[in-house]
mmCIF file of C-alpha atoms and ligand atoms in Angstrom:
data_model
loop_
_atom_site.group_PDB
_atom_site.id
_atom_site.type_symbol
_atom_site.label_atom_id
_atom_site.label_comp_id
_atom_site.label_asym_id
_atom_site.label_seq_id
_atom_site.Cartn_x
_atom_site.Cartn_y
_atom_site.Cartn_z
ATOM 1 C CA MET T 1 -0.027 -0.233 -0.098
ATOM 2 C CA SER T 2 1.666 3.420 -0.646
ATOM 3 C CA ALA T 3 2.058 6.443 1.785
ATOM 4 C CA ASP T 4 -1.099 7.983 0.469
ATOM 5 C CA GLU T 5 -3.201 4.923 1.114
ATOM 6 C CA HIS T 6 -2.128 4.638 4.703
ATOM 7 C CA LYS T 7 -3.043 8.149 4.660
ATOM 8 C CA LYS T 8 -6.660 7.622 3.682
ATOM 9 C CA MET T 9 -6.525 4.326 5.936
ATOM 10 C CA ALA T 10 -6.094 6.728 9.116
ATOM 11 C CA ALA T 11 -8.760 9.208 7.906
ATOM 12 C CA MET T 12 -11.240 6.584 7.432
ATOM 13 C CA ARG T 13 -10.406 5.263 11.271
ATOM 14 C CA ALA T 14 -10.489 8.888 12.383
ATOM 15 C CA VAL T 15 -14.080 9.937 10.440
ATOM 16 C CA GLU T 16 -15.632 6.994 12.864
ATOM 17 C CA MET T 17 -14.908 9.013 15.753
ATOM 18 C CA VAL T 18 -16.934 11.758 14.404
ATOM 19 C CA GLU T 19 -20.446 12.583 16.109
ATOM 20 C CA PRO T 20 -23.603 14.414 15.140
ATOM 21 C CA GLY T 21 -23.475 18.237 16.596
ATOM 22 C CA MET T 22 -19.589 18.214 17.004
ATOM 23 C CA ARG T 23 -17.355 21.305 16.624
ATOM 24 C CA ILE T 24 -14.663 19.983 14.701
ATOM 25 C CA GLY T 25 -11.177 21.436 13.853
ATOM 26 C CA LEU T 26 -10.154 20.378 10.205
ATOM 27 C CA GLY T 27 -6.127 20.318 9.297
ATOM 28 C CA THR T 28 -4.338 20.953 6.181
ATOM 29 C CA GLY T 29 -2.448 18.755 4.126
ATOM 30 C CA SER T 30 -2.707 15.517 1.809
ATOM 31 C CA THR T 31 -4.026 13.500 5.135
ATOM 32 C CA ALA T 32 -6.870 16.130 6.335
ATOM 33 C CA ALA T 33 -7.954 16.464 2.646
ATOM 34 C CA HIS T 34 -8.560 12.808 2.669
ATOM 35 C CA PHE T 35 -10.615 13.170 6.194
ATOM 36 C CA VAL T 36 -12.375 16.101 4.758
ATOM 37 C CA ALA T 37 -13.481 14.139 1.561
ATOM 38 C CA LEU T 38 -14.684 11.364 3.768
ATOM 39 C CA LEU T 39 -16.509 13.929 6.336
ATOM 40 C CA GLY T 40 -18.189 15.713 3.604
ATOM 41 C CA ALA T 41 -19.620 11.967 2.486
ATOM 42 C CA ARG T 42 -20.910 11.822 5.534
ATOM 43 C CA VAL T 43 -22.241 15.446 5.872
ATOM 44 C CA ASN T 44 -24.015 14.678 2.528
ATOM 45 C CA ALA T 45 -25.546 11.651 3.995
ATOM 46 C CA GLY T 46 -27.038 13.581 6.794
ATOM 47 C CA LEU T 47 -24.621 14.191 9.562
ATOM 48 C CA SER T 48 -24.775 17.854 11.163
ATOM 49 C CA VAL T 49 -21.652 19.238 12.420
ATOM 50 C CA ILE T 50 -19.747 22.570 12.271
ATOM 51 C CA CYS T 51 -16.123 22.811 11.385
ATOM 52 C CA VAL T 52 -13.477 25.131 11.875
ATOM 53 C CA PRO T 53 -10.571 24.867 9.063
ATOM 54 C CA THR T 54 -6.757 25.290 9.682
ATOM 55 C CA SER T 55 -6.166 27.132 6.046
ATOM 56 C CA GLU T 56 -7.907 28.986 3.609
ATOM 57 C CA GLU T 57 -7.208 25.628 1.346
ATOM 58 C CA THR T 58 -8.952 23.388 3.791
ATOM 59 C CA ARG T 59 -11.826 25.632 3.610
ATOM 60 C CA LYS T 60 -12.025 25.941 0.209
ATOM 61 C CA PHE T 61 -12.133 22.085 -0.267
ATOM 62 C CA GLY T 62 -14.431 21.859 2.518
ATOM 63 C CA GLU T 63 -16.685 24.389 1.134
ATOM 64 C CA SER T 64 -16.781 22.479 -1.877
ATOM 65 C CA ARG T 65 -17.943 18.978 -0.209
ATOM 66 C CA GLY T 66 -20.614 20.503 1.432
ATOM 67 C CA ILE T 67 -19.305 20.938 4.750
ATOM 68 C CA LYS T 68 -20.521 24.202 6.550
ATOM 69 C CA MET T 69 -17.391 26.117 7.953
ATOM 70 C CA SER T 70 -16.863 28.819 10.526
ATOM 71 C CA THR T 71 -14.511 30.509 12.635
ATOM 72 C CA LEU T 72 -12.606 30.588 16.014
ATOM 73 C CA GLU T 73 -14.792 34.030 16.404
ATOM 74 C CA ASP T 74 -18.193 32.142 16.241
ATOM 75 C CA GLU T 75 -16.644 28.652 17.523
ATOM 76 C CA PRO T 76 -14.281 29.306 20.277
ATOM 77 C CA GLU T 77 -14.498 25.926 21.973
ATOM 78 C CA LEU T 78 -13.717 22.834 19.617
ATOM 79 C CA ASP T 79 -14.749 19.283 20.934
ATOM 80 C CA ILE T 80 -11.820 17.541 18.572
ATOM 81 C CA THR T 81 -9.369 18.472 15.629
ATOM 82 C CA PHE T 82 -8.141 16.195 13.075
ATOM 83 C CA ASP T 83 -4.916 16.963 11.223
ATOM 84 C CA GLY T 84 -2.088 15.323 9.657
ATOM 85 C CA ALA T 85 1.435 15.929 10.951
ATOM 86 C CA ASP T 86 5.143 15.619 9.308
ATOM 87 C CA GLU T 87 6.867 13.840 12.032
ATOM 88 C CA ILE T 88 5.287 12.431 15.356
ATOM 89 C CA ASP T 89 7.526 10.459 18.262
ATOM 90 C CA GLY T 90 6.315 8.067 20.769
ATOM 91 C CA ASP T 91 5.397 10.595 23.218
ATOM 92 C CA LEU T 92 3.152 12.309 20.354
ATOM 93 C CA ASN T 93 5.138 15.168 20.042
ATOM 94 C CA MET T 94 5.169 16.598 16.729
ATOM 95 C CA ILE T 95 6.727 18.789 13.709
ATOM 96 C CA LYS T 96 3.748 20.394 11.833
ATOM 97 C CA GLY T 97 4.010 23.214 9.144
ATOM 98 C CA GLY T 98 5.140 21.128 6.277
ATOM 99 C CA GLY T 99 1.782 22.623 4.278
ATOM 100 C CA GLY T 100 2.698 26.101 5.819
ATOM 101 C CA ALA T 101 -0.256 26.168 8.079
ATOM 102 C CA LEU T 102 1.151 25.758 11.499
ATOM 103 C CA LEU T 103 -0.087 28.661 13.303
ATOM 104 C CA ARG T 104 -3.654 28.188 12.710
ATOM 105 C CA GLU T 105 -3.045 24.560 13.285
ATOM 106 C CA LYS T 106 -1.807 25.642 16.527
ATOM 107 C CA ILE T 107 -4.404 27.617 17.472
ATOM 108 C CA VAL T 108 -7.216 25.274 16.287
ATOM 109 C CA ALA T 109 -5.657 22.593 18.145
ATOM 110 C CA MET T 110 -5.337 24.462 21.436
ATOM 111 C CA ALA T 111 -8.797 25.585 21.151
ATOM 112 C CA SER T 112 -9.781 21.887 20.794
ATOM 113 C CA ASP T 113 -11.004 19.676 23.584
ATOM 114 C CA ARG T 114 -9.080 16.778 21.856
ATOM 115 C CA VAL T 115 -6.533 16.451 18.891
ATOM 116 C CA VAL T 116 -6.571 13.414 16.712
ATOM 117 C CA ILE T 117 -3.378 13.024 14.592
ATOM 118 C CA MET T 118 -3.822 11.016 11.311
ATOM 119 C CA VAL T 119 -0.375 9.613 9.808
ATOM 120 C CA ASP T 120 1.017 6.907 7.407
ATOM 121 C CA GLU T 121 3.632 5.071 9.488
ATOM 122 C CA SER T 122 6.921 6.479 7.690
ATOM 123 C CA LYS T 123 5.941 9.432 10.070
ATOM 124 C CA LEU T 124 6.542 7.545 12.878
ATOM 125 C CA VAL T 125 10.281 8.729 14.569
ATOM 126 C CA ASP T 126 12.195 7.846 17.617
ATOM 127 C CA THR T 127 13.456 11.554 17.860
ATOM 128 C CA LEU T 128 12.039 14.473 15.615
ATOM 129 C CA GLY T 129 14.251 16.315 13.458
ATOM 130 C CA ALA T 130 14.590 14.480 10.264
ATOM 131 C CA PHE T 131 11.885 16.381 8.598
ATOM 132 C CA LYS T 132 13.422 20.117 8.351
ATOM 133 C CA LEU T 133 11.417 22.219 11.286
ATOM 134 C CA PRO T 134 9.138 24.690 9.641
ATOM 135 C CA VAL T 135 9.100 28.197 11.883
ATOM 136 C CA GLU T 136 6.636 30.937 10.866
ATOM 137 C CA VAL T 137 8.109 34.273 11.103
ATOM 138 C CA VAL T 138 7.311 37.846 10.599
ATOM 139 C CA GLN T 139 8.695 39.588 7.262
ATOM 140 C CA PHE T 140 10.149 42.502 9.430
ATOM 141 C CA GLY T 141 13.560 42.022 10.190
ATOM 142 C CA LEU T 142 14.012 38.748 8.661
ATOM 143 C CA ALA T 143 18.171 38.594 8.773
ATOM 144 C CA VAL T 144 17.960 39.275 12.494
ATOM 145 C CA THR T 145 15.281 36.809 13.374
ATOM 146 C CA ILE T 146 17.396 34.041 11.697
ATOM 147 C CA ASP T 147 20.412 34.699 13.367
ATOM 148 C CA MET T 148 18.483 34.994 16.914
ATOM 149 C CA ILE T 149 17.126 31.376 15.934
ATOM 150 C CA GLU T 150 20.760 30.243 15.377
ATOM 151 C CA ALA T 151 22.277 31.535 18.538
ATOM 152 C CA LEU T 152 19.308 30.369 20.625
ATOM 153 C CA ALA T 153 18.753 26.901 18.619
ATOM 154 C CA ALA T 154 22.496 26.474 19.467
ATOM 155 C CA ASP T 155 22.155 26.744 22.787
ATOM 156 C CA CYS T 156 20.096 23.571 22.619
ATOM 157 C CA GLY T 157 22.252 21.738 20.460
ATOM 158 C CA CYS T 158 20.535 22.395 16.956
ATOM 159 C CA GLU T 159 22.852 23.669 14.456
ATOM 160 C CA GLY T 160 22.181 23.432 10.532
ATOM 161 C CA GLU T 161 20.708 25.318 7.214
ATOM 162 C CA ILE T 162 18.200 27.753 7.815
ATOM 163 C CA ALA T 163 16.410 28.518 4.177
ATOM 164 C CA LEU T 164 13.415 30.793 3.649
ATOM 165 C CA ARG T 165 10.653 28.609 2.042
ATOM 166 C CA LYS T 166 10.207 29.520 -1.712
ATOM 167 C CA THR T 167 7.170 28.612 -3.918
ATOM 168 C CA ALA T 168 7.845 26.867 -7.153
ATOM 169 C CA GLY T 169 8.346 30.109 -8.951
ATOM 170 C CA GLY T 170 10.851 30.908 -6.732
ATOM 171 C CA GLU T 171 9.362 33.579 -4.776
ATOM 172 C CA PRO T 172 9.041 33.507 -0.741
ATOM 173 C CA PHE T 173 6.239 31.520 0.063
ATOM 174 C CA VAL T 174 3.957 33.402 2.070
ATOM 175 C CA THR T 175 1.413 32.180 4.893
ATOM 176 C CA ASP T 176 -2.314 32.806 5.187
ATOM 177 C CA ASN T 177 -1.496 35.191 7.938
ATOM 178 C CA GLY T 178 0.918 37.324 5.831
ATOM 179 C CA ASN T 179 4.234 35.734 7.151
ATOM 180 C CA PHE T 180 7.430 33.677 5.767
ATOM 181 C CA ILE T 181 8.235 30.019 6.875
ATOM 182 C CA LEU T 182 12.163 28.946 7.635
ATOM 183 C CA ASP T 183 12.718 25.815 7.212
ATOM 184 C CA CYS T 184 15.191 24.737 10.102
ATOM 185 C CA ASP T 185 17.786 21.646 9.290
ATOM 186 C CA PHE T 186 18.638 20.930 12.675
ATOM 187 C CA GLY T 187 18.749 17.347 12.602
ATOM 188 C CA GLN T 188 17.749 15.471 15.676
ATOM 189 C CA ILE T 189 16.116 17.649 18.035
ATOM 190 C CA GLU T 190 16.899 15.840 21.566
ATOM 191 C CA ASP T 191 14.402 18.190 23.433
ATOM 192 C CA ALA T 192 11.523 19.452 21.689
ATOM 193 C CA GLU T 193 9.951 21.274 24.630
ATOM 194 C CA GLU T 194 13.201 23.272 25.401
ATOM 195 C CA LEU T 195 13.552 24.455 21.828
ATOM 196 C CA GLU T 196 10.107 25.336 21.481
ATOM 197 C CA ASP T 197 10.569 28.010 24.175
ATOM 198 C CA ALA T 198 13.741 28.757 22.881
ATOM 199 C CA LEU T 199 12.654 29.767 19.527
ATOM 200 C CA ARG T 200 9.288 31.397 21.594
ATOM 201 C CA TYR T 201 12.056 34.156 22.646
ATOM 202 C CA VAL T 202 13.320 35.460 19.512
ATOM 203 C CA PRO T 203 10.448 38.602 18.869
ATOM 204 C CA GLY T 204 10.233 37.769 15.146
ATOM 205 C CA VAL T 205 9.054 33.971 15.787
ATOM 206 C CA VAL T 206 5.374 34.102 15.276
ATOM 207 C CA GLU T 207 4.972 30.295 16.428
ATOM 208 C CA SER T 208 7.503 27.213 15.512
ATOM 209 C CA GLY T 209 6.114 23.858 14.022
ATOM 210 C CA LEU T 210 7.240 22.031 17.091
ATOM 211 C CA PHE T 211 3.655 20.892 18.800
ATOM 212 C CA VAL T 212 4.940 19.719 22.099
ATOM 213 C CA ASP T 213 2.122 18.007 24.400
ATOM 214 C CA ILE T 214 -0.852 18.960 22.160
ATOM 215 C CA CYS T 215 -2.092 15.571 20.123
ATOM 216 C CA ASP T 216 -3.885 12.924 22.206
ATOM 217 C CA VAL T 217 -4.356 10.633 19.790
ATOM 218 C CA ALA T 218 -2.721 9.441 17.396
ATOM 219 C CA ILE T 219 -4.144 6.895 14.465
ATOM 220 C CA VAL T 220 -1.186 5.113 12.491
ATOM 221 C CA SER T 221 -1.975 3.433 9.669
ATOM 222 C CA GLY T 222 0.895 0.712 8.433
ATOM 223 C CA ASP T 223 1.343 -2.470 6.443
ATOM 224 C CA ASP T 224 0.347 -4.229 9.717
ATOM 225 C CA GLY T 225 -2.723 -2.446 10.003
ATOM 226 C CA VAL T 226 -4.183 0.694 11.939
ATOM 227 C CA ARG T 227 -3.454 1.411 15.484
ATOM 228 C CA LEU T 228 -4.259 3.974 17.799
ATOM 229 C CA ILE T 229 -1.581 5.275 20.195
ATOM 230 C CA GLU T 230 -3.081 7.521 23.034
ATOM 231 C CA SER T 231 -1.313 10.375 25.036
ATOM 232 C CA GLU T 232 -1.151 9.828 28.707
ATOM 233 C CA ARG T 233 -1.812 13.701 29.504
ATOM 234 C CA GLU T 234 -4.933 15.164 30.921
ATOM 235 C CA ASP T 235 -7.515 16.635 29.087
ATOM 236 C CA ARG T 236 -6.611 20.367 27.920
ATOM 237 C CA GLY T 237 -9.623 21.454 30.117
ATOM 238 C CA ASP T 238 -8.054 19.571 32.905
ATOM 239 C CA ASP T 239 -5.158 21.184 32.552
ATOM 240 C CA GLU T 240 -6.929 24.634 33.113
ATOM 241 C CA ALA T 241 -8.488 23.505 36.167
HETATM 242 C C1 5RP P 301 0.540 21.681 7.168
HETATM 243 C C2 5RP P 301 0.793 20.195 8.070
HETATM 244 C C3 5RP P 301 0.528 18.948 7.408
HETATM 245 O O1 5RP P 301 -0.595 18.324 9.047
HETATM 246 C C4 5RP P 301 1.561 18.053 7.466
HETATM 247 O O2 5RP P 301 2.704 18.927 6.485
HETATM 248 C C5 5RP P 301 1.245 16.906 6.777
HETATM 249 O O3 5RP P 301 0.757 16.945 5.485
HETATM 250 P P1 5RP P 301 0.526 15.625 4.748
HETATM 251 O O4 5RP P 301 -0.550 15.061 5.258
HETATM 252 O O5 5RP P 301 0.080 15.960 3.383
HETATM 253 O O6 5RP P 301 1.668 14.535 4.724
HETATM 254 O O7 5RP P 301 1.356 20.479 9.358
HETATM 255 O O8 5RP P 301 0.818 22.954 7.976
#
């Protein structure tokens, strides 16, 4: 089975978790698109849900499939979010942002009671970092931001090329929020939480693609079938209590 077929298998398992009336966050990327297509089929068969997309791409695709789309302004509390990931480790920490939607993905995930991540088995790693870490940065002062990221990441043992993401046409890639993405080739990230904290210290950094302690359930599809890995952390609601 190809990686894309595994993504679809994971999405098929995920869509079974959807219940009538749910307020749902919708991720971005090819795995999330499988989920949206499957959810659209259920909606067309009569399921009533309301969804908040993590990108304009997902908004358009969801609407084309007949799914009612809303915003966090109208639906600030979501029951569940379904998204993909670029890498996920055994503690369910992740690298996301391959599709450039990491900021909205993190905002929507943090507004959700539960976060379900759908991946093909190739995304499951012992240590994060083979995938270049996307970091969303403001356009102003780019060179200064890169220098600060370099210095602070080095303090965390992370060194490597930092490249401005470009479109196929060679122009800087601009996110839905009007920012740039830096792809950081740091190699193995031994302490994702430490690096995430360090990156937050850089004024020009809007958000990093490190998602620490956010995923509740990973649905992993591989040649041996589909399995669920559940996080041991408490619900986000309990964290805040
Ligand atoms: C987009 C993301 C995606 O979830 C991630 O890139 C995985 O994409 P795909 O499902 O296409 O493999 O973080 O910003």
